[in-house]
PDB file of C-alpha atoms and ligand atoms in Angstrom:
ATOM      1  CA  MET S   3       3.119 -10.730  -7.702  1.00  0.00           C
ATOM      2  CA  ALA S   4       5.462 -10.238  -4.718  1.00  0.00           C
ATOM      3  CA  PHE S   5       8.094  -7.524  -4.471  1.00  0.00           C
ATOM      4  CA  VAL S   6      11.570  -8.792  -5.405  1.00  0.00           C
ATOM      5  CA  ARG S   7      14.405  -6.383  -4.778  1.00  0.00           C
ATOM      6  CA  ASP S   8      16.729  -8.032  -7.322  1.00  0.00           C
ATOM      7  CA  ASN S   9      14.248  -7.226 -10.098  1.00  0.00           C
ATOM      8  CA  LEU S  10      14.948  -3.522  -9.569  1.00  0.00           C
ATOM      9  CA  LYS S  11      18.264  -3.838 -11.406  1.00  0.00           C
ATOM     10  CA  GLU S  12      16.398  -4.760 -14.567  1.00  0.00           C
ATOM     11  CA  ASN S  13      13.699  -2.127 -14.214  1.00  0.00           C
ATOM     12  CA  ARG S  14      14.052   0.651 -16.793  1.00  0.00           C
ATOM     13  CA  LEU S  15      12.207   3.207 -14.672  1.00  0.00           C
ATOM     14  CA  PHE S  16      14.239   2.462 -11.571  1.00  0.00           C
ATOM     15  CA  ARG S  17      17.414   3.096 -13.563  1.00  0.00           C
ATOM     16  CA  LYS S  18      15.905   6.375 -14.799  1.00  0.00           C
ATOM     17  CA  PHE S  19      14.968   7.338 -11.215  1.00  0.00           C
ATOM     18  CA  ARG S  20      18.511   6.650 -10.049  1.00  0.00           C
ATOM     19  CA  HIS S  21      19.769   9.116 -12.578  1.00  0.00           C
ATOM     20  CA  GLU S  22      17.131  11.729 -11.647  1.00  0.00           C
ATOM     21  CA  VAL S  23      17.727  11.371  -7.909  1.00  0.00           C
ATOM     22  CA  GLY S  24      21.485  11.509  -8.464  1.00  0.00           C
ATOM     23  CA  ARG S  25      21.015  14.798 -10.315  1.00  0.00           C
ATOM     24  CA  ALA S  26      18.857  16.208  -7.507  1.00  0.00           C
ATOM     25  CA  VAL S  27      21.391  15.124  -4.876  1.00  0.00           C
ATOM     26  CA  ALA S  28      24.152  16.876  -6.814  1.00  0.00           C
ATOM     27  CA  ASP S  29      22.151  20.023  -7.633  1.00  0.00           C
ATOM     28  CA  PHE S  30      20.999  20.639  -4.063  1.00  0.00           C
ATOM     29  CA  SER S  31      23.603  18.803  -1.941  1.00  0.00           C
ATOM     30  CA  LEU S  32      20.850  16.644  -0.510  1.00  0.00           C
ATOM     31  CA  ILE S  33      23.036  13.935   1.004  1.00  0.00           C
ATOM     32  CA  GLU S  34      26.315  14.535   2.805  1.00  0.00           C
ATOM     33  CA  GLU S  35      28.877  12.439   4.615  1.00  0.00           C
ATOM     34  CA  GLY S  36      27.645  11.240   8.003  1.00  0.00           C
ATOM     35  CA  ASP S  37      24.000  12.156   7.407  1.00  0.00           C
ATOM     36  CA  ARG S  38      21.311  10.272   9.251  1.00  0.00           C
ATOM     37  CA  VAL S  39      18.222  10.520   7.097  1.00  0.00           C
ATOM     38  CA  ALA S  40      14.708   9.900   8.383  1.00  0.00           C
ATOM     39  CA  VAL S  41      12.522   8.794   5.469  1.00  0.00           C
ATOM     40  CA  ALA S  42       8.821   9.508   5.890  1.00  0.00           C
ATOM     41  CA  VAL S  43       7.052   6.346   4.747  1.00  0.00           C
ATOM     42  CA  SER S  44       3.272   6.556   4.459  1.00  0.00           C
ATOM     43  CA  GLY S  45       2.803   3.262   2.643  1.00  0.00           C
ATOM     44  CA  GLY S  46       2.003   5.080  -0.601  1.00  0.00           C
ATOM     45  CA  LYS S  47       3.748   4.671  -3.964  1.00  0.00           C
ATOM     46  CA  ASP S  48       5.818   7.859  -3.629  1.00  0.00           C
ATOM     47  CA  SER S  49       7.323   7.177  -0.214  1.00  0.00           C
ATOM     48  CA  TYR S  50       8.112   3.521  -1.032  1.00  0.00           C
ATOM     49  CA  THR S  51       9.857   4.639  -4.223  1.00  0.00           C
ATOM     50  CA  LEU S  52      11.803   7.244  -2.269  1.00  0.00           C
ATOM     51  CA  LEU S  53      12.861   4.660   0.315  1.00  0.00           C
ATOM     52  CA  LEU S  54      14.064   2.202  -2.341  1.00  0.00           C
ATOM     53  CA  LEU S  55      16.033   4.921  -4.119  1.00  0.00           C
ATOM     54  CA  LEU S  56      17.715   6.222  -0.972  1.00  0.00           C
ATOM     55  CA  ASP S  57      18.561   2.664   0.043  1.00  0.00           C
ATOM     56  CA  GLU S  58      20.063   2.080  -3.407  1.00  0.00           C
ATOM     57  CA  LEU S  59      21.987   5.348  -3.161  1.00  0.00           C
ATOM     58  CA  ARG S  60      23.275   4.386   0.293  1.00  0.00           C
ATOM     59  CA  ARG S  61      24.754   1.183  -1.154  1.00  0.00           C
ATOM     60  CA  ARG S  62      26.415   2.900  -4.129  1.00  0.00           C
ATOM     61  CA  ALA S  63      27.244   6.453  -3.052  1.00  0.00           C
ATOM     62  CA  PRO S  64      30.814   7.356  -2.171  1.00  0.00           C
ATOM     63  CA  VAL S  65      29.513   9.083   0.997  1.00  0.00           C
ATOM     64  CA  ASP S  66      28.470   7.214   4.136  1.00  0.00           C
ATOM     65  CA  PHE S  67      24.972   7.888   5.387  1.00  0.00           C
ATOM     66  CA  GLU S  68      22.231   6.031   7.228  1.00  0.00           C
ATOM     67  CA  ILE S  69      18.494   5.815   6.744  1.00  0.00           C
ATOM     68  CA  VAL S  70      15.621   5.126   9.116  1.00  0.00           C
ATOM     69  CA  ALA S  71      12.009   4.734   7.972  1.00  0.00           C
ATOM     70  CA  LEU S  72       9.374   6.591   9.998  1.00  0.00           C
ATOM     71  CA  THR S  73       5.639   6.069   9.673  1.00  0.00           C
ATOM     72  CA  VAL S  74       3.003   8.159  11.417  1.00  0.00           C
ATOM     73  CA  ASP S  75      -0.167   6.224  12.204  1.00  0.00           C
ATOM     74  CA  SER S  76      -2.846   8.913  12.364  1.00  0.00           C
ATOM     75  CA  GLY S  77      -5.349   6.484  13.850  1.00  0.00           C
ATOM     76  CA  TYR S  78      -7.539   5.880  10.807  1.00  0.00           C
ATOM     77  CA  ARG S  79      -9.174   2.511  11.302  1.00  0.00           C
ATOM     78  CA  GLY S  80      -7.854  -0.171   8.956  1.00  0.00           C
ATOM     79  CA  PHE S  81      -4.464   1.452   8.251  1.00  0.00           C
ATOM     80  CA  ARG S  82      -2.178  -1.570   7.627  1.00  0.00           C
ATOM     81  CA  THR S  83       1.016  -0.560   9.372  1.00  0.00           C
ATOM     82  CA  ASP S  84       1.925  -4.274   9.565  1.00  0.00           C
ATOM     83  CA  ILE S  85       2.309  -4.363   5.756  1.00  0.00           C
ATOM     84  CA  ILE S  86       4.529  -1.270   5.798  1.00  0.00           C
ATOM     85  CA  GLU S  87       6.650  -2.631   8.617  1.00  0.00           C
ATOM     86  CA  SER S  88       7.192  -6.010   7.010  1.00  0.00           C
ATOM     87  CA  PHE S  89       8.115  -4.414   3.650  1.00  0.00           C
ATOM     88  CA  VAL S  90      10.596  -1.978   5.203  1.00  0.00           C
ATOM     89  CA  THR S  91      12.219  -4.524   7.495  1.00  0.00           C
ATOM     90  CA  SER S  92      12.452  -7.017   4.608  1.00  0.00           C
ATOM     91  CA  LEU S  93      14.775  -4.455   2.991  1.00  0.00           C
ATOM     92  CA  GLY S  94      16.966  -4.510   6.096  1.00  0.00           C
ATOM     93  CA  ILE S  95      15.948  -0.951   7.012  1.00  0.00           C
ATOM     94  CA  ARG S  96      15.009   0.097  10.541  1.00  0.00           C
ATOM     95  CA  CYS S  97      11.335   0.965  10.764  1.00  0.00           C
ATOM     96  CA  HIS S  98       9.465   2.909  13.420  1.00  0.00           C
ATOM     97  CA  ILE S  99       5.686   3.292  13.507  1.00  0.00           C
ATOM     98  CA  GLU S 100       4.396   6.145  15.669  1.00  0.00           C
ATOM     99  CA  LYS S 101       0.808   5.833  16.851  1.00  0.00           C
ATOM    100  CA  THR S 102      -1.064   9.110  17.289  1.00  0.00           C
ATOM    101  CA  ASN S 103      -4.609  10.340  17.984  1.00  0.00           C
ATOM    102  CA  HIS S 104      -4.643  12.673  14.978  1.00  0.00           C
ATOM    103  CA  PHE S 105      -7.966  11.326  13.708  1.00  0.00           C
ATOM    104  CA  GLU S 106      -9.660  12.387  16.955  1.00  0.00           C
ATOM    105  CA  ILE S 107      -7.964  15.798  16.913  1.00  0.00           C
ATOM    106  CA  ILE S 108      -8.984  16.420  13.298  1.00  0.00           C
ATOM    107  CA  SER S 109     -12.557  15.249  13.934  1.00  0.00           C
ATOM    108  CA  GLU S 110     -12.885  17.648  16.887  1.00  0.00           C
ATOM    109  CA  LYS S 111     -10.989  20.678  15.661  1.00  0.00           C
ATOM    110  CA  ARG S 112     -11.257  20.888  11.882  1.00  0.00           C
ATOM    111  CA  ARG S 113     -13.381  23.805  10.676  1.00  0.00           C
ATOM    112  CA  GLU S 114     -16.227  22.911   8.322  1.00  0.00           C
ATOM    113  CA  GLY S 115     -15.089  23.241   4.700  1.00  0.00           C
ATOM    114  CA  SER S 116     -11.365  23.501   5.495  1.00  0.00           C
ATOM    115  CA  SER S 117      -8.945  21.072   3.872  1.00  0.00           C
ATOM    116  CA  TYR S 118      -8.734  17.708   5.618  1.00  0.00           C
ATOM    117  CA  CYS S 119      -5.350  17.009   4.059  1.00  0.00           C
ATOM    118  CA  SER S 120      -3.623  20.197   5.085  1.00  0.00           C
ATOM    119  CA  PHE S 121      -4.672  19.751   8.744  1.00  0.00           C
ATOM    120  CA  CYS S 122      -3.643  16.089   8.742  1.00  0.00           C
ATOM    121  CA  ALA S 123      -0.352  16.787   6.923  1.00  0.00           C
ATOM    122  CA  ARG S 124       0.519  19.610   9.340  1.00  0.00           C
ATOM    123  CA  LEU S 125       0.013  17.334  12.347  1.00  0.00           C
ATOM    124  CA  LYS S 126       2.041  14.565  10.712  1.00  0.00           C
ATOM    125  CA  ARG S 127       4.875  16.922   9.839  1.00  0.00           C
ATOM    126  CA  GLY S 128       5.143  18.052  13.472  1.00  0.00           C
ATOM    127  CA  VAL S 129       5.399  14.446  14.645  1.00  0.00           C
ATOM    128  CA  LEU S 130       7.987  13.644  11.974  1.00  0.00           C
ATOM    129  CA  TYR S 131      10.217  16.532  13.101  1.00  0.00           C
ATOM    130  CA  GLY S 132      10.029  15.255  16.674  1.00  0.00           C
ATOM    131  CA  LEU S 133      10.790  11.690  15.591  1.00  0.00           C
ATOM    132  CA  ALA S 134      13.701  12.755  13.391  1.00  0.00           C
ATOM    133  CA  ASP S 135      15.154  14.443  16.435  1.00  0.00           C
ATOM    134  CA  ARG S 136      14.460  11.429  18.675  1.00  0.00           C
ATOM    135  CA  PHE S 137      16.189   9.077  16.244  1.00  0.00           C
ATOM    136  CA  GLY S 138      19.186  11.380  15.866  1.00  0.00           C
ATOM    137  CA  CYS S 139      18.412  12.232  12.231  1.00  0.00           C
ATOM    138  CA  ASN S 140      19.644  15.550  10.852  1.00  0.00           C
ATOM    139  CA  LYS S 141      17.569  15.214   7.673  1.00  0.00           C
ATOM    140  CA  LEU S 142      13.981  14.311   6.874  1.00  0.00           C
ATOM    141  CA  ALA S 143      13.318  13.008   3.342  1.00  0.00           C
ATOM    142  CA  LEU S 144       9.838  13.510   1.897  1.00  0.00           C
ATOM    143  CA  GLY S 145       8.411  11.824  -1.195  1.00  0.00           C
ATOM    144  CA  HIS S 146       7.195  14.875  -3.123  1.00  0.00           C
ATOM    145  CA  HIS S 147       7.718  14.421  -6.874  1.00  0.00           C
ATOM    146  CA  SER S 148       7.943  16.903  -9.738  1.00  0.00           C
ATOM    147  CA  ASP S 149       4.158  17.064 -10.205  1.00  0.00           C
ATOM    148  CA  ASP S 150       3.794  18.155  -6.566  1.00  0.00           C
ATOM    149  CA  PHE S 151       6.252  20.996  -7.164  1.00  0.00           C
ATOM    150  CA  ILE S 152       4.461  22.170 -10.314  1.00  0.00           C
ATOM    151  CA  GLU S 153       0.955  21.889  -8.875  1.00  0.00           C
ATOM    152  CA  THR S 154       2.014  23.787  -5.741  1.00  0.00           C
ATOM    153  CA  LEU S 155       3.500  26.528  -7.908  1.00  0.00           C
ATOM    154  CA  LEU S 156       0.169  26.914  -9.735  1.00  0.00           C
ATOM    155  CA  LEU S 157      -1.940  26.612  -6.573  1.00  0.00           C
ATOM    156  CA  ASN S 158      -0.038  29.442  -4.908  1.00  0.00           C
ATOM    157  CA  GLN S 159      -0.410  31.682  -7.934  1.00  0.00           C
ATOM    158  CA  PHE S 160      -4.084  30.872  -8.548  1.00  0.00           C
ATOM    159  CA  PHE S 161      -5.356  30.884  -4.975  1.00  0.00           C
ATOM    160  CA  VAL S 162      -2.817  32.573  -2.690  1.00  0.00           C
ATOM    161  CA  GLY S 163      -1.308  35.322  -4.860  1.00  0.00           C
ATOM    162  CA  SER S 164       2.200  34.156  -4.144  1.00  0.00           C
ATOM    163  CA  LEU S 165       5.043  33.016  -6.372  1.00  0.00           C
ATOM    164  CA  LYS S 166       6.338  29.952  -4.585  1.00  0.00           C
ATOM    165  CA  ALA S 167       6.446  26.192  -4.875  1.00  0.00           C
ATOM    166  CA  MET S 168       8.514  23.853  -2.695  1.00  0.00           C
ATOM    167  CA  SER S 169      12.171  23.643  -1.868  1.00  0.00           C
ATOM    168  CA  ALA S 170      14.286  20.598  -2.640  1.00  0.00           C
ATOM    169  CA  ARG S 171      16.304  21.355   0.494  1.00  0.00           C
ATOM    170  CA  MET S 172      15.213  23.588   3.328  1.00  0.00           C
ATOM    171  CA  LEU S 173      15.856  24.047   7.040  1.00  0.00           C
ATOM    172  CA  ALA S 174      12.600  23.264   8.846  1.00  0.00           C
ATOM    173  CA  ASP S 175      10.884  25.741  11.169  1.00  0.00           C
ATOM    174  CA  ASN S 176      12.328  23.869  14.177  1.00  0.00           C
ATOM    175  CA  GLY S 177      15.719  25.210  13.049  1.00  0.00           C
ATOM    176  CA  GLU S 178      17.310  21.760  13.335  1.00  0.00           C
ATOM    177  CA  THR S 179      15.994  19.348  10.740  1.00  0.00           C
ATOM    178  CA  THR S 180      16.809  19.799   7.069  1.00  0.00           C
ATOM    179  CA  VAL S 181      13.907  18.712   4.887  1.00  0.00           C
ATOM    180  CA  ILE S 182      14.973  17.164   1.579  1.00  0.00           C
ATOM    181  CA  ARG S 183      12.895  16.159  -1.463  1.00  0.00           C
ATOM    182  CA  PRO S 184      15.056  13.849  -3.606  1.00  0.00           C
ATOM    183  CA  LEU S 185      12.197  13.034  -6.043  1.00  0.00           C
ATOM    184  CA  VAL S 186      12.043  16.611  -7.365  1.00  0.00           C
ATOM    185  CA  TYR S 187      12.952  15.442 -10.903  1.00  0.00           C
ATOM    186  CA  VAL S 188      10.827  12.264 -10.839  1.00  0.00           C
ATOM    187  CA  SER S 189       7.349  12.395 -12.381  1.00  0.00           C
ATOM    188  CA  GLU S 190       4.239  10.982 -10.761  1.00  0.00           C
ATOM    189  CA  ALA S 191       3.289   9.063 -13.913  1.00  0.00           C
ATOM    190  CA  ASP S 192       6.622   7.214 -13.841  1.00  0.00           C
ATOM    191  CA  ILE S 193       6.233   6.430 -10.131  1.00  0.00           C
ATOM    192  CA  ARG S 194       2.741   5.080 -10.743  1.00  0.00           C
ATOM    193  CA  THR S 195       3.989   2.752 -13.485  1.00  0.00           C
ATOM    194  CA  PHE S 196       6.996   1.696 -11.426  1.00  0.00           C
ATOM    195  CA  ALA S 197       4.878   0.915  -8.350  1.00  0.00           C
ATOM    196  CA  ARG S 198       2.746  -1.402 -10.487  1.00  0.00           C
ATOM    197  CA  GLU S 199       5.696  -3.081 -12.205  1.00  0.00           C
ATOM    198  CA  ALA S 200       7.595  -3.601  -8.939  1.00  0.00           C
ATOM    199  CA  ALA S 201       4.477  -4.787  -7.095  1.00  0.00           C
ATOM    200  CA  LEU S 202       5.056  -2.363  -4.220  1.00  0.00           C
ATOM    201  CA  PRO S 203       2.770  -3.251  -1.288  1.00  0.00           C
ATOM    202  CA  VAL S 204       0.929   0.087  -1.350  1.00  0.00           C
ATOM    203  CA  VAL S 205      -1.532   0.541   1.517  1.00  0.00           C
ATOM    204  CA  CYS S 206      -4.436   2.955   1.809  1.00  0.00           C
ATOM    205  CA  CYS S 207      -4.118   5.471   4.659  1.00  0.00           C
ATOM    206  CA  CYS S 208      -7.832   4.807   5.341  1.00  0.00           C
ATOM    207  CA  CYS S 209      -8.553   8.467   6.074  1.00  0.00           C
ATOM    208  CA  PRO S 210     -11.927   9.891   5.002  1.00  0.00           C
ATOM    209  CA  VAL S 211     -10.372  11.422   1.853  1.00  0.00           C
ATOM    210  CA  CYS S 212      -8.034   8.550   0.981  1.00  0.00           C
ATOM    211  CA  GLY S 213      -7.269   8.350  -2.731  1.00  0.00           C
ATOM    212  CA  THR S 214      -8.959  11.642  -3.586  1.00  0.00           C
ATOM    213  CA  ALA S 215      -6.613  14.541  -4.150  1.00  0.00           C
ATOM    214  CA  ASP S 216      -7.523  17.857  -2.578  1.00  0.00           C
ATOM    215  CA  VAL S 217     -10.190  19.521  -4.806  1.00  0.00           C
ATOM    216  CA  GLN S 218      -8.029  22.468  -5.874  1.00  0.00           C
ATOM    217  CA  ARG S 219      -4.994  20.257  -6.473  1.00  0.00           C
ATOM    218  CA  LYS S 220      -7.166  18.007  -8.613  1.00  0.00           C
ATOM    219  CA  ARG S 221      -8.159  21.057 -10.673  1.00  0.00           C
ATOM    220  CA  MET S 222      -4.471  21.806 -11.274  1.00  0.00           C
ATOM    221  CA  LYS S 223      -3.849  18.213 -12.339  1.00  0.00           C
ATOM    222  CA  THR S 224      -6.765  18.342 -14.776  1.00  0.00           C
ATOM    223  CA  LEU S 225      -5.640  21.696 -16.141  1.00  0.00           C
ATOM    224  CA  LEU S 226      -2.083  20.447 -16.697  1.00  0.00           C
ATOM    225  CA  THR S 227      -3.336  17.274 -18.383  1.00  0.00           C
ATOM    226  CA  GLU S 228      -5.458  19.382 -20.759  1.00  0.00           C
ATOM    227  CA  LEU S 229      -2.625  21.811 -21.537  1.00  0.00           C
ATOM    228  CA  GLU S 230      -0.176  18.958 -22.052  1.00  0.00           C
ATOM    229  CA  LYS S 231      -2.157  17.883 -25.132  1.00  0.00           C
ATOM    230  CA  ASP S 232      -1.123  21.091 -26.924  1.00  0.00           C
ATOM    231  CA  ILE S 233       2.115  21.814 -25.054  1.00  0.00           C
ATOM    232  CA  PRO S 234       3.760  18.432 -24.409  1.00  0.00           C
ATOM    233  CA  HIS S 235       6.718  19.933 -22.585  1.00  0.00           C
ATOM    234  CA  ILE S 236       4.652  22.176 -20.271  1.00  0.00           C
ATOM    235  CA  LYS S 237       5.553  20.328 -17.067  1.00  0.00           C
ATOM    236  CA  SER S 238       9.281  20.284 -17.689  1.00  0.00           C
ATOM    237  CA  SER S 239       9.118  23.966 -18.636  1.00  0.00           C
ATOM    238  CA  LEU S 240       7.274  24.851 -15.404  1.00  0.00           C
ATOM    239  CA  LEU S 241       9.762  22.860 -13.346  1.00  0.00           C
ATOM    240  CA  ARG S 242      12.680  24.514 -15.121  1.00  0.00           C
ATOM    241  CA  ALA S 243      11.141  27.925 -14.416  1.00  0.00           C
ATOM    242  CA  LEU S 244      11.648  27.277 -10.702  1.00  0.00           C
ATOM    243  CA  SER S 245      15.401  27.265 -11.155  1.00  0.00           C
ATOM    244  CA  ASN S 246      15.458  30.115 -13.670  1.00  0.00           C
ATOM    245  CA  VAL S 247      14.149  33.075 -11.674  1.00  0.00           C
ATOM    246  CA  HIS S 248      14.650  36.690 -12.793  1.00  0.00           C
ATOM    247  CA  PRO S 249      13.868  38.824  -9.724  1.00  0.00           C
ATOM    248  CA  ARG S 250      14.301  42.105 -11.659  1.00  0.00           C
ATOM    249  CA  HIS S 251      11.335  41.114 -13.803  1.00  0.00           C
ATOM    250  CA  LEU S 252       9.024  40.559 -10.880  1.00  0.00           C
ATOM    251  CA  LEU S 253       7.143  43.077  -8.717  1.00  0.00           C
ATOM    252  CA  ASP S 254       8.461  42.196  -5.271  1.00  0.00           C
ATOM    253  CA  SER S 255      10.199  45.380  -4.072  1.00  0.00           C
ATOM    254  CA  SER S 256      12.167  43.426  -1.460  1.00  0.00           C
ATOM    255  CA  LEU S 257      13.985  41.717  -4.363  1.00  0.00           C
ATOM    256  CA  ARG S 258      14.750  44.950  -6.220  1.00  0.00           C
ATOM    257  CA  ASN S 259      18.396  45.470  -6.937  1.00  0.00           C
ATOM    258  CA  GLY S 260      19.122  48.925  -8.377  1.00  0.00           C
TER     259      GLY S 260
HETATM  260  S1  LIG C 507      -4.688  11.745   2.161  1.00  0.00           S
HETATM  261 FE1  LIG C 507      -5.503  11.298   4.192  1.00  0.00          FE
HETATM  262  S2  LIG C 507      -3.742  10.621   5.394  1.00  0.00           S
HETATM  263 FE2  LIG C 507      -2.950  11.673   3.583  1.00  0.00          FE
HETATM  264  S3  LIG C 507      -2.660  13.785   4.245  1.00  0.00           S
HETATM  265 FE3  LIG C 507      -4.688  13.668   3.328  1.00  0.00          FE
HETATM  266  S4  LIG C 507      -6.024  13.298   5.068  1.00  0.00           S
HETATM  267 FE4  LIG C 507      -3.970  12.789   5.747  1.00  0.00          FE
END
């Protein structure tokens, strides 16, 4: 089944996503007049969904903004950038593929036992900041969904001893690019179903760990799935907790007020 953009209008999940992304945009002022937004497109279900939603928003929103799709080719053999490029350009969106030697760097420099993904993602993020700048984009949109926020919250508490998750809008370390995450209210399960229904041309990144979540992240996913059987609303409660913080009831003395 080929992807047909017109079918999106009839798709129940896409309509739900539009509502969720609209809420995120309003809650965190994610899109503003005159923005030029670089959308990181990996060829996975999340980034394609993000691209389609931002494109839809661009057509309907009362503010004028532009989008450019950026893909980082890390050099994993078999990565089908041609499929990504033809999908993105078929939508009428400008697409840039940046070739890198990340695979070689990771193979040479990664310490035994350290996370493949975090090294790879760090390298990619650096390239994306540079590209956003090169293409005159003031914002970089990433496809993290609500499950990513929740799992990161748990990972930091379980393994790092820190109470933090992700930000829906944050100035990057380069001090210039604002990173935005418009899918903060969209669940991974819905994206998975949508990607299947819409026949998105998902491609494998072809890295050595492709398709297998980081071990610790996988543990969080399994834990949440187990807990969800008894506490069906656990994920929405955890996500809500991130916007309902009571610093006086925490132990961080730098947050103490009185
Ligand atoms: S899944 Fe593969 S391509 Fe994606 S961040 Fe991890 S190592 Fe990199």
